[in-house]
């Protein structure tokens, strides 16, 4: 099951189809990558579309393209966490903390920051399920396709993720009192 | 929708607004398709691509044996396996022969998942799977790829895939997924005379580099002979009815290794070199990474020599709102590298140069200096000098400098101005 380059026939058609999907969905995929914790969301989104371009001919139908790109974004981010990294010897202690811009501070209210912080602390797959459900508004079947799991597992991931979020936010509220 | 769900939705929508798309994103995406080495190798079977990367070398001499001892074989209901910890090094006695059991071990496919797995409700049952090996919480096994997996397409019924479940999946319903299938790296049936298939080494947040794969039944042990002379034993496990053994070895990160596979007589039947980092990874320039923040921004490419290989480092800087430090991003040309450094960069008042980060093991130090600096040199105690590079631009608050030298030696970094006068000196300790 090798993903092959497009053949000469149909390449322009594939590119046009992917270009259309790109125009409609690229910003959404960048944001999905960002919400899933990508270090460089655009890099992830572009790589996902590049893979779609290469493998478009192998898709069973055009409707699968969006699911493919979403699934690729999820996979790339999971792999990025685990794969080759340049180990830095001293950066962890010397690196100054990133500073949020004033725009970001205005845009993201304190409560929303707490929610995002709690979301970030969730296990990766629960975070994926929550983001796909409540940001993209996908149904269970669509989330299952994007994550490569069953619909039943999606349901449990969302449910457990929400429960964990609620608990964390409740604790934060208690500590703030 | 509950109150909590609404809060989550609102927070996600607000956060999503931080991530913007570049105007030239489509051009960059198309450029990736033509640029990657993938296109040159795409028409070769995956195993050939792996073997191209992992060219056989002579085995390193074994000096010291260190045990791994953390691999276990899971035996859930209806699934059993045989695990052998063998391969004590060239001087050890021959390893015991591993004999696959006679009864088949079967799993099944769940809807939407291309991995067959044991012990769960399944859509299709009766699929042979390999033994499962659990290491550092990650469970790995091998299975046939589900031929009607709709998104991936072009699956042959004889194709195999490595499947894994991860430590963060604590739901009790393992969300199995195939490693490498999305990357176009399924496992094909063994070719005539082929003994071993290996995935590329994985390094991550766990304790080292992990390599795993499958092997024919005559292979009974695997070990990693490290460049420092140590030998790390791996594991070989058989699932009943599955035609191949699953093997796994985990060794310290950041060191070259030779994987040695032995038969029951203790003879090395296959050797695979796993250099770190690979020359091909160092030669392949990393993609020019778009900055996450909106412009004004600048990006420059700097050539360095690391471990005798020319590599590129990409330096990007973005001006932030007035009063806040600029954002710096650096990425050195490992093909799969993530950003090495991303953050604001400042220099305390009165200081003339500082180190920002050190790359390991590629022997490079990087940092910033005051604007008057025009050169940086690393001077070692043995008198050798290594000239560095400076990058500057309109958006750069300070020039960014790089210098590569053997980090195992202490060095004095000397910064000079255009007149050759010393502007700053940094003493870098040995970093073995």
XYZ file of C-alpha atoms in Angstrom:
609
model
C 0.000 0.000 0.000
C 2.475 2.518 -1.145
C 1.466 6.098 -1.681
C 2.577 6.840 -5.176
C 3.145 10.036 -7.065
C 0.339 10.986 -9.329
C 0.653 9.515 -12.736
C 0.787 11.719 -15.787
C -2.861 11.178 -16.413
C -5.045 12.978 -13.989
C -2.303 14.939 -12.267
C -3.718 18.310 -13.218
C -7.160 17.186 -12.182
C -5.842 16.009 -8.853
C -3.985 19.247 -8.314
C -7.074 21.264 -9.144
C -9.142 19.203 -6.730
C -6.594 19.535 -3.958
C -6.212 23.245 -4.686
C -9.943 23.667 -4.237
C -9.880 21.819 -0.956
C -6.837 23.812 0.090
C -8.525 27.122 -0.619
C -11.562 26.099 1.373
C -9.964 24.259 4.261
C -6.314 25.229 4.728
C -6.891 27.836 7.462
C -9.094 25.336 9.279
C -6.363 22.687 9.146
C -3.740 25.164 10.357
C -5.941 25.959 13.325
C -6.634 22.306 13.972
C -2.876 21.674 14.074
C -2.411 24.629 16.386
C -5.133 23.497 18.757
C -3.647 20.017 18.854
C -0.366 21.492 20.031
C 1.703 21.602 16.853
C 4.935 23.489 17.229
C 4.446 24.875 13.744
C 0.812 24.490 12.624
C 1.383 25.697 9.079
C 4.187 23.217 8.589
C 1.866 20.408 9.627
C -1.014 21.594 7.469
C 1.189 22.057 4.419
C 2.720 18.623 4.859
C -0.746 17.098 5.132
C -1.855 18.721 1.875
C 1.430 17.779 0.199
C 0.759 14.148 1.118
C -2.747 14.473 -0.215
C -1.346 15.779 -3.486
C 0.948 12.793 -3.725
C -1.684 10.234 -2.862
C -4.814 11.768 -4.294
C -4.995 9.219 -7.084
C -5.162 6.417 -4.542
C -8.217 7.773 -2.747
C -11.306 5.739 -3.288
C -13.418 8.858 -3.764
C -13.002 12.610 -3.609
C -15.096 12.837 -0.463
C -12.367 11.021 1.417
C -9.863 13.821 0.805
C -10.926 16.002 3.715
C -10.955 13.038 6.086
C -7.527 12.064 4.806
C -6.079 15.512 5.474
C -7.591 15.671 8.939
C -6.277 12.213 9.750
C -2.852 13.162 8.425
C -2.739 16.278 10.594
C -3.565 14.170 13.656
C -0.972 11.544 12.717
C 1.758 14.055 11.970
C 1.331 15.752 15.312
C 1.405 12.433 17.157
C 4.508 11.400 15.252
C 6.148 14.757 15.799
C 5.946 14.195 19.520
C 7.660 10.870 19.274
C 10.043 11.138 16.385
C 13.513 12.421 15.792
C 14.300 15.551 17.641
C 17.483 17.451 18.042
C 18.273 17.177 21.703
C 19.336 20.458 23.142
C 21.681 20.303 26.076
C 21.049 23.524 27.879
C 18.153 25.189 26.224
C 15.576 24.026 28.695
C 17.023 26.129 31.455
C 18.327 28.998 29.380
C 15.455 29.516 27.025
C 13.470 32.569 27.999
C 9.757 32.076 28.299
C 7.679 32.934 25.263
C 5.828 36.176 25.704
C 2.230 36.437 24.612
C 1.514 39.500 22.528
C -0.846 42.142 23.800
C -3.282 41.108 21.092
C -3.327 37.566 22.355
C -3.881 38.722 25.878
C -6.898 40.740 24.838
C -8.326 38.053 22.634
C -8.071 35.232 25.061
C -9.821 35.883 28.285
C -8.592 34.481 31.541
C -11.236 31.809 31.722
C -10.566 30.684 28.202
C -6.898 30.435 29.013
C -7.750 28.124 31.887
C -9.813 25.945 29.593
C -7.008 25.793 27.037
C -4.467 25.007 29.752
C -6.662 22.196 31.037
C -7.146 20.928 27.504
C -3.407 20.939 26.897
C -2.906 18.760 29.960
C -5.225 16.055 28.631
C -3.830 12.890 27.068
C -3.221 13.486 23.385
C -6.101 11.430 22.068
C -8.654 12.972 24.378
C -7.429 16.372 23.345
C -7.800 15.391 19.701
C -11.319 14.127 20.258
C -12.358 17.262 22.139
C -10.893 19.609 19.528
C -12.438 17.713 16.634
C -15.790 17.653 18.391
C -16.064 21.154 19.789
C -13.969 23.189 17.443
C -14.586 21.515 14.110
C -18.012 20.289 15.201
C -17.448 16.846 13.703
C -19.771 13.984 14.476
C -18.540 10.728 15.994
C -18.093 8.976 12.675
C -16.046 11.848 11.270
C -13.907 12.007 14.386
C -13.413 8.257 14.211
C -12.173 8.582 10.638
C -9.802 11.397 11.536
C -8.363 9.589 14.544
C -8.380 6.089 13.147
C -10.461 4.698 15.997
C -13.977 3.381 16.379
C -16.999 5.589 17.010
C -17.464 3.968 20.387
C -13.966 4.925 21.409
C -14.601 8.479 20.237
C -17.589 8.651 22.520
C -15.594 7.472 25.515
C -12.649 9.755 24.714
C -14.897 12.817 24.501
C -16.793 11.850 27.614
C -13.687 11.185 29.674
C -11.993 14.273 28.296
C -14.893 16.480 29.279
C -14.996 14.932 32.727
C -11.293 15.587 33.204
C -11.663 19.163 31.972
C -14.543 19.788 34.341
C -12.577 18.419 37.264
C -9.500 20.489 36.450
C -11.502 23.683 36.031
C -13.356 23.036 39.248
C -10.070 22.587 41.095
C -8.733 25.811 39.588
C -11.851 27.598 40.760
C -11.460 26.207 44.276
C -7.829 27.258 44.416
C -8.719 30.731 43.218
C -11.260 31.298 45.975
C -24.838 21.509 24.918
C -23.818 21.837 28.542
C -22.224 24.889 30.091
C -18.863 23.144 30.126
C -19.160 22.197 26.469
C -19.980 25.796 25.596
C -16.971 27.028 27.529
C -14.733 24.555 25.742
C -16.138 25.512 22.360
C -15.718 29.254 23.049
C -12.157 28.812 24.304
C -11.210 26.742 21.268
C -12.636 29.284 18.874
C -10.776 32.102 20.618
C -7.530 30.149 20.660
C -7.899 29.122 17.017
C -7.777 32.774 16.032
C -4.112 32.825 16.968
C -3.146 30.521 14.122
C -3.019 32.234 10.774
C -2.344 31.101 7.238
C 0.478 32.508 5.106
C -0.502 34.001 1.775
C 1.997 31.800 -0.067
C 0.998 28.596 1.699
C -0.229 26.855 -1.461
C 3.030 27.529 -3.278
C 4.959 26.176 -0.314
C 2.796 23.075 -0.250
C 3.305 22.381 -3.936
C 7.027 22.968 -3.529
C 7.141 20.240 -0.898
C 5.746 17.696 -3.302
C 8.519 18.257 -5.795
C 11.305 18.846 -3.320
C 11.189 15.832 -1.096
C 13.399 12.870 -1.617
C 10.192 10.861 -1.276
C 9.436 11.320 -4.928
C 12.735 9.765 -5.903
C 12.157 6.694 -3.795
C 8.403 6.407 -3.930
C 8.385 3.745 -6.591
C 10.634 1.461 -4.631
C 9.137 -0.921 -2.096
C 9.177 0.439 1.410
C 11.611 -2.160 2.618
C 14.119 -1.000 0.015
C 13.798 2.570 1.240
C 14.459 1.399 4.750
C 17.415 -0.629 3.733
C 18.792 2.287 1.742
C 18.765 4.296 4.926
C 20.146 1.531 7.058
C 23.102 0.376 5.015
C 24.887 -2.632 6.496
C 28.234 -1.974 8.162
C 30.675 -4.144 9.985
C 29.660 -4.942 13.532
C 31.294 -2.905 16.271
C 33.393 -4.753 18.814
C 31.462 -5.719 21.912
C 33.170 -4.563 25.074
C 30.487 -4.367 27.697
C 27.058 -5.902 27.917
C 24.268 -3.866 29.432
C 20.838 -5.304 29.920
C 17.579 -3.852 28.810
C 15.206 -6.107 30.641
C 12.130 -3.913 30.441
C 10.403 -5.532 27.491
C 7.469 -7.749 28.241
C 5.122 -9.728 26.159
C 1.455 -9.229 26.798
C -0.716 -12.287 26.902
C -4.346 -11.233 26.883
C -7.096 -13.759 26.438
C -6.751 -15.897 23.392
C -3.308 -14.577 22.686
C -0.016 -16.020 23.655
C 3.566 -15.466 22.764
C 7.066 -16.650 23.381
C 9.654 -14.091 24.430
C 13.371 -14.588 24.336
C 15.946 -12.304 25.878
C 18.954 -13.458 24.006
C 21.983 -12.143 22.213
C 24.477 -11.574 24.986
C 27.125 -10.418 22.559
C 29.636 -12.090 20.345
C 31.416 -13.750 23.229
C 28.308 -15.276 24.727
C 27.128 -18.820 24.301
C 24.711 -19.590 21.477
C 21.190 -18.402 22.104
C 18.441 -20.938 22.703
C 16.235 -21.631 19.738
C 12.829 -20.043 19.765
C 10.068 -22.264 18.531
C 6.759 -20.733 17.502
C 3.794 -22.480 19.047
C 1.514 -24.511 16.895
C -1.904 -23.042 17.742
C -2.750 -19.883 15.803
C -3.046 -16.468 17.426
C -5.818 -14.523 15.812
C -7.138 -10.997 16.012
C -9.679 -8.938 14.154
C -10.249 -5.596 12.546
C -12.428 -2.893 14.018
C -14.322 -0.497 11.800
C -12.123 2.350 10.593
C -8.907 0.802 11.852
C -6.409 -0.879 9.557
C -4.771 -2.776 12.411
C -5.942 -6.194 13.432
C -5.827 -6.721 17.168
C -6.719 -9.299 19.732
C -9.378 -9.374 22.367
C -11.730 -6.652 21.124
C -15.049 -6.628 19.338
C -14.251 -6.937 15.698
C -15.748 -6.583 12.282
C -13.514 -9.179 10.709
C -11.947 -11.943 12.774
C -9.389 -14.605 12.152
C -6.428 -12.426 11.268
C -3.014 -13.690 12.366
C -1.100 -11.185 14.452
C 2.404 -11.181 15.797
C 3.373 -11.269 19.438
C 2.965 -7.990 21.280
C 5.948 -6.307 22.849
C 5.442 -3.630 25.478
C 8.290 -1.268 26.190
C 8.046 1.953 28.134
C 4.288 1.681 27.967
C 4.186 1.491 24.183
C 2.801 -1.787 22.909
C 3.823 -2.891 19.437
C 2.671 -5.727 17.259
C 2.376 -6.624 13.604
C -0.634 -7.527 11.578
C -2.047 -7.651 8.120
C -3.374 -4.339 6.873
C -7.120 -4.320 6.417
C -7.575 -4.426 2.681
C -10.708 -2.283 2.587
C -9.355 0.520 4.736
C -10.973 3.268 2.737
C -8.802 6.319 3.257
C -5.447 4.799 2.515
C -6.399 2.751 -0.504
C -4.091 0.514 -2.522
C -3.737 -2.046 0.210
C -2.805 -5.534 -0.773
C -4.140 -8.274 1.408
C -0.644 -9.559 2.028
C 0.636 -6.180 3.280
C 1.592 -5.931 6.917
C 1.765 -2.974 9.261
C 3.308 -2.264 12.593
C 0.647 -1.210 15.081
C 1.123 0.528 18.392
C -0.876 1.714 21.352
C 0.419 4.458 23.585
C 0.662 5.254 27.272
C -1.829 8.094 27.076
C -4.527 5.745 25.905
C -5.903 4.736 29.265
C -9.491 4.175 28.271
C -9.258 0.419 28.377
C -10.096 0.314 24.696
C -6.715 0.566 23.016
C -6.976 2.909 20.021
C -4.700 0.875 17.850
C -3.324 2.518 14.798
C -0.674 1.607 12.297
C 2.656 3.254 12.558
C 4.034 4.361 9.239
C 1.065 3.473 7.083
C 0.193 7.114 6.622
C 3.814 7.807 5.743
C 3.653 5.283 2.948
C 5.696 2.745 4.859
C 3.698 -0.462 5.057
C 5.504 -3.732 5.355
C 5.562 -5.972 2.349
C 5.992 -9.700 2.481
C 9.609 -10.696 2.728
C 11.528 -11.049 -0.473
C 13.438 -14.180 -1.335
C 16.286 -14.599 1.101
C 15.300 -11.575 3.170
C 15.659 -12.139 6.881
C 14.759 -8.893 8.609
C 12.649 -5.784 8.152
C 13.244 -2.730 10.328
C 11.509 0.554 10.833
C 13.577 3.703 11.149
C 14.775 4.433 14.685
C 12.353 6.419 16.769
C 13.594 8.808 19.398
C 11.350 10.712 21.679
C 10.514 11.607 25.202
C 11.258 8.138 26.507
C 14.702 6.920 27.406
C 16.333 6.286 24.067
C 16.124 5.275 20.447
C 13.779 2.460 19.632
C 13.981 0.246 16.592
C 11.630 -2.595 15.889
C 10.566 -4.807 13.074
C 9.910 -8.357 12.043
C 12.207 -11.210 11.171
C 12.052 -14.726 9.807
C 11.870 -17.602 12.264
C 15.558 -18.446 12.008
C 16.419 -15.155 13.726
C 16.344 -15.743 17.463
C 18.100 -12.678 18.873
C 18.785 -9.027 18.208
C 21.246 -6.690 19.824
C 22.398 -3.114 19.298
C 26.170 -2.773 19.214
C 26.781 0.840 20.136
C 29.574 3.043 18.890
C 30.904 3.310 22.444
C 31.424 -0.454 22.616
C 28.379 -1.271 24.699
C 25.932 -3.945 23.610
C 22.222 -3.666 24.338
C 20.100 -6.792 24.133
C 16.792 -6.669 22.355
C 13.773 -8.920 22.402
C 12.374 -11.359 19.892
C 8.821 -12.608 20.296
C 6.644 -14.981 18.323
C 2.872 -14.971 18.006
C 1.362 -18.318 17.218
C 0.330 -18.584 13.627
C 1.965 -15.330 12.558
C 4.685 -16.020 10.043
C 7.296 -13.646 11.444
C 8.852 -12.797 14.781
C 8.460 -9.310 16.217
C 11.703 -7.799 17.486
C 12.459 -4.683 19.425
C 15.555 -3.017 20.782
C 15.851 0.207 22.712
C 19.221 1.872 23.157
C 20.472 5.259 24.400
C 19.550 8.223 22.278
C 22.078 10.110 20.206
C 24.572 7.366 19.426
C 25.261 5.297 16.334
C 24.528 1.609 16.556
C 24.752 -1.550 14.521
C 21.824 -3.912 14.882
C 23.009 -7.499 14.843
C 20.603 -10.388 14.290
C 21.712 -13.898 15.223
C 20.503 -17.391 14.540
C 20.225 -20.231 17.037
C 23.913 -21.020 16.617
C 24.829 -17.482 17.664
C 25.990 -16.552 14.196
C 25.285 -13.031 12.959
C 22.960 -13.478 10.005
C 22.135 -9.824 9.412
C 23.647 -6.492 10.385
C 21.983 -3.126 9.921
C 23.730 0.140 10.610
C 21.727 2.807 12.435
C 23.908 5.915 12.373
C 22.865 8.941 14.350
C 22.220 11.352 12.857
C 22.220 9.828 9.400
C 24.203 11.551 6.702
C 21.118 11.784 4.518
C 19.214 13.514 7.288
C 21.964 16.040 7.723
C 22.264 16.715 4.016
C 18.570 17.199 3.378
C 17.710 20.795 4.092
C 14.837 21.275 6.439
C 11.892 23.062 4.864
C 11.836 26.783 5.212
C 9.496 27.052 8.113
C 6.910 29.765 7.988
C 6.818 31.952 11.028
C 3.845 31.468 13.237
C 3.422 35.144 13.883
C 2.431 37.781 11.391
C 5.046 39.859 9.631
C 7.183 42.002 9.671
C 9.534 39.072 9.667
C 12.758 37.924 8.062
C 14.258 34.562 7.326
C 17.856 33.670 6.481
C 19.664 30.436 5.653
C 23.120 29.785 7.046
C 25.451 27.026 5.950
C 27.429 25.254 8.637
C 29.739 22.277 8.736
C 28.793 19.763 11.400
C 30.586 16.485 11.816
C 32.169 17.066 8.433
C 28.854 17.488 6.654
C 27.480 20.705 5.247
C 24.081 21.505 6.668
C 21.743 24.449 6.572
C 20.336 26.274 9.523
C 17.264 28.416 9.007
C 16.981 31.505 11.149
C 13.750 33.424 11.292
C 12.970 36.475 13.307
C 9.751 38.417 13.681
C 9.275 41.845 15.137
C 6.720 41.785 17.920
C 4.583 44.696 19.158
C 6.563 47.611 20.504
C 8.053 46.962 23.884
C 8.208 43.188 23.556
C 11.258 41.221 22.420
C 11.500 39.861 18.885
C 10.661 36.227 18.228
C 13.530 34.026 17.060
C 13.255 30.600 15.434
C 16.131 28.378 14.427
C 16.022 25.041 12.667
C 19.045 23.014 11.621
C 18.820 20.825 8.564
C 17.792 17.490 9.889
C 15.138 16.278 7.506
C 12.679 15.498 10.241
C 13.817 18.107 12.729
C 11.416 20.193 14.638
C 12.310 23.778 15.422
C 15.438 23.804 17.570
C 14.682 27.087 19.171
C 11.619 29.269 19.216
C 11.179 32.111 21.616
C 12.057 35.632 22.436
C 15.710 36.524 22.679
C 17.117 39.183 24.914
C 20.480 40.245 26.244
C 20.913 41.821 29.652
C 22.075 45.442 29.722
C 25.860 45.734 29.612
C 26.367 42.284 28.133
C 27.958 42.004 24.696
C 27.304 38.371 23.754
C 25.427 35.365 25.075
C 24.694 31.780 24.162
C 21.126 30.937 23.230
C 21.302 27.211 22.560
C 23.587 24.301 21.829
C 22.878 21.577 19.330
C 23.773 18.035 20.239
C 25.378 15.984 18.836
C 26.151 18.196 15.901
C 28.640 20.318 17.774
C 27.237 23.750 17.254
C 26.685 26.673 19.581
C 24.478 29.592 18.705
C 23.680 32.888 20.344
C 23.414 36.618 19.981
C 25.879 39.503 20.200
C 25.839 43.287 20.170
C 25.445 44.904 16.738
C 29.122 45.932 16.421
C 30.345 42.342 16.330
C 31.481 41.195 12.883
C 33.151 37.849 13.623
C 33.020 34.956 16.074
C 35.740 32.359 16.575
C 35.901 29.313 18.838
C 39.424 28.888 20.167
C 40.299 25.521 21.729
C 43.015 24.808 24.269
C 45.042 22.938 21.677
C 45.245 26.116 19.612
C 42.753 25.149 16.938
C 40.369 27.875 15.872
C 36.935 27.474 14.321
C 35.423 30.441 12.505
C 31.706 31.015 12.959
C 28.986 32.861 11.086
C 26.829 35.884 11.847
C 23.341 36.587 10.553
C 21.807 40.021 10.748
C 18.823 41.804 9.262
C 16.449 44.677 9.678
C 14.161 42.776 11.997
C 16.978 41.265 14.046
C 17.322 42.933 17.404
C 20.824 41.456 17.634
C 23.042 39.590 15.168
C 22.654 35.825 15.578
C 25.938 33.893 15.598
C 26.820 30.245 15.027
C 30.059 28.383 15.541
C 30.690 24.636 15.190
C 33.536 22.882 16.999
C 34.066 19.656 18.977
C 31.930 20.316 22.012
C 33.805 17.720 24.067
C 36.585 20.309 24.414
C 36.264 23.528 26.360
C 36.432 26.577 24.121
C 36.759 30.300 24.277
C 34.420 32.142 21.953
C 35.943 35.415 20.835
C 33.812 38.127 19.256
C 35.518 40.923 17.333
C 34.437 44.121 15.621
C 35.366 45.281 12.138
C 38.696 46.650 13.377
C 39.617 43.250 14.829
C 39.201 44.416 18.394
C 37.819 41.961 20.936
C 34.308 42.963 21.851
C 33.277 39.968 23.945
C 34.611 36.653 25.198
C 32.521 33.664 26.299
C 34.010 30.616 27.977
C 32.188 27.459 26.964
C 32.840 24.475 29.224
C 33.454 21.018 27.824
C 30.213 19.328 26.904
C 31.025 15.658 26.379
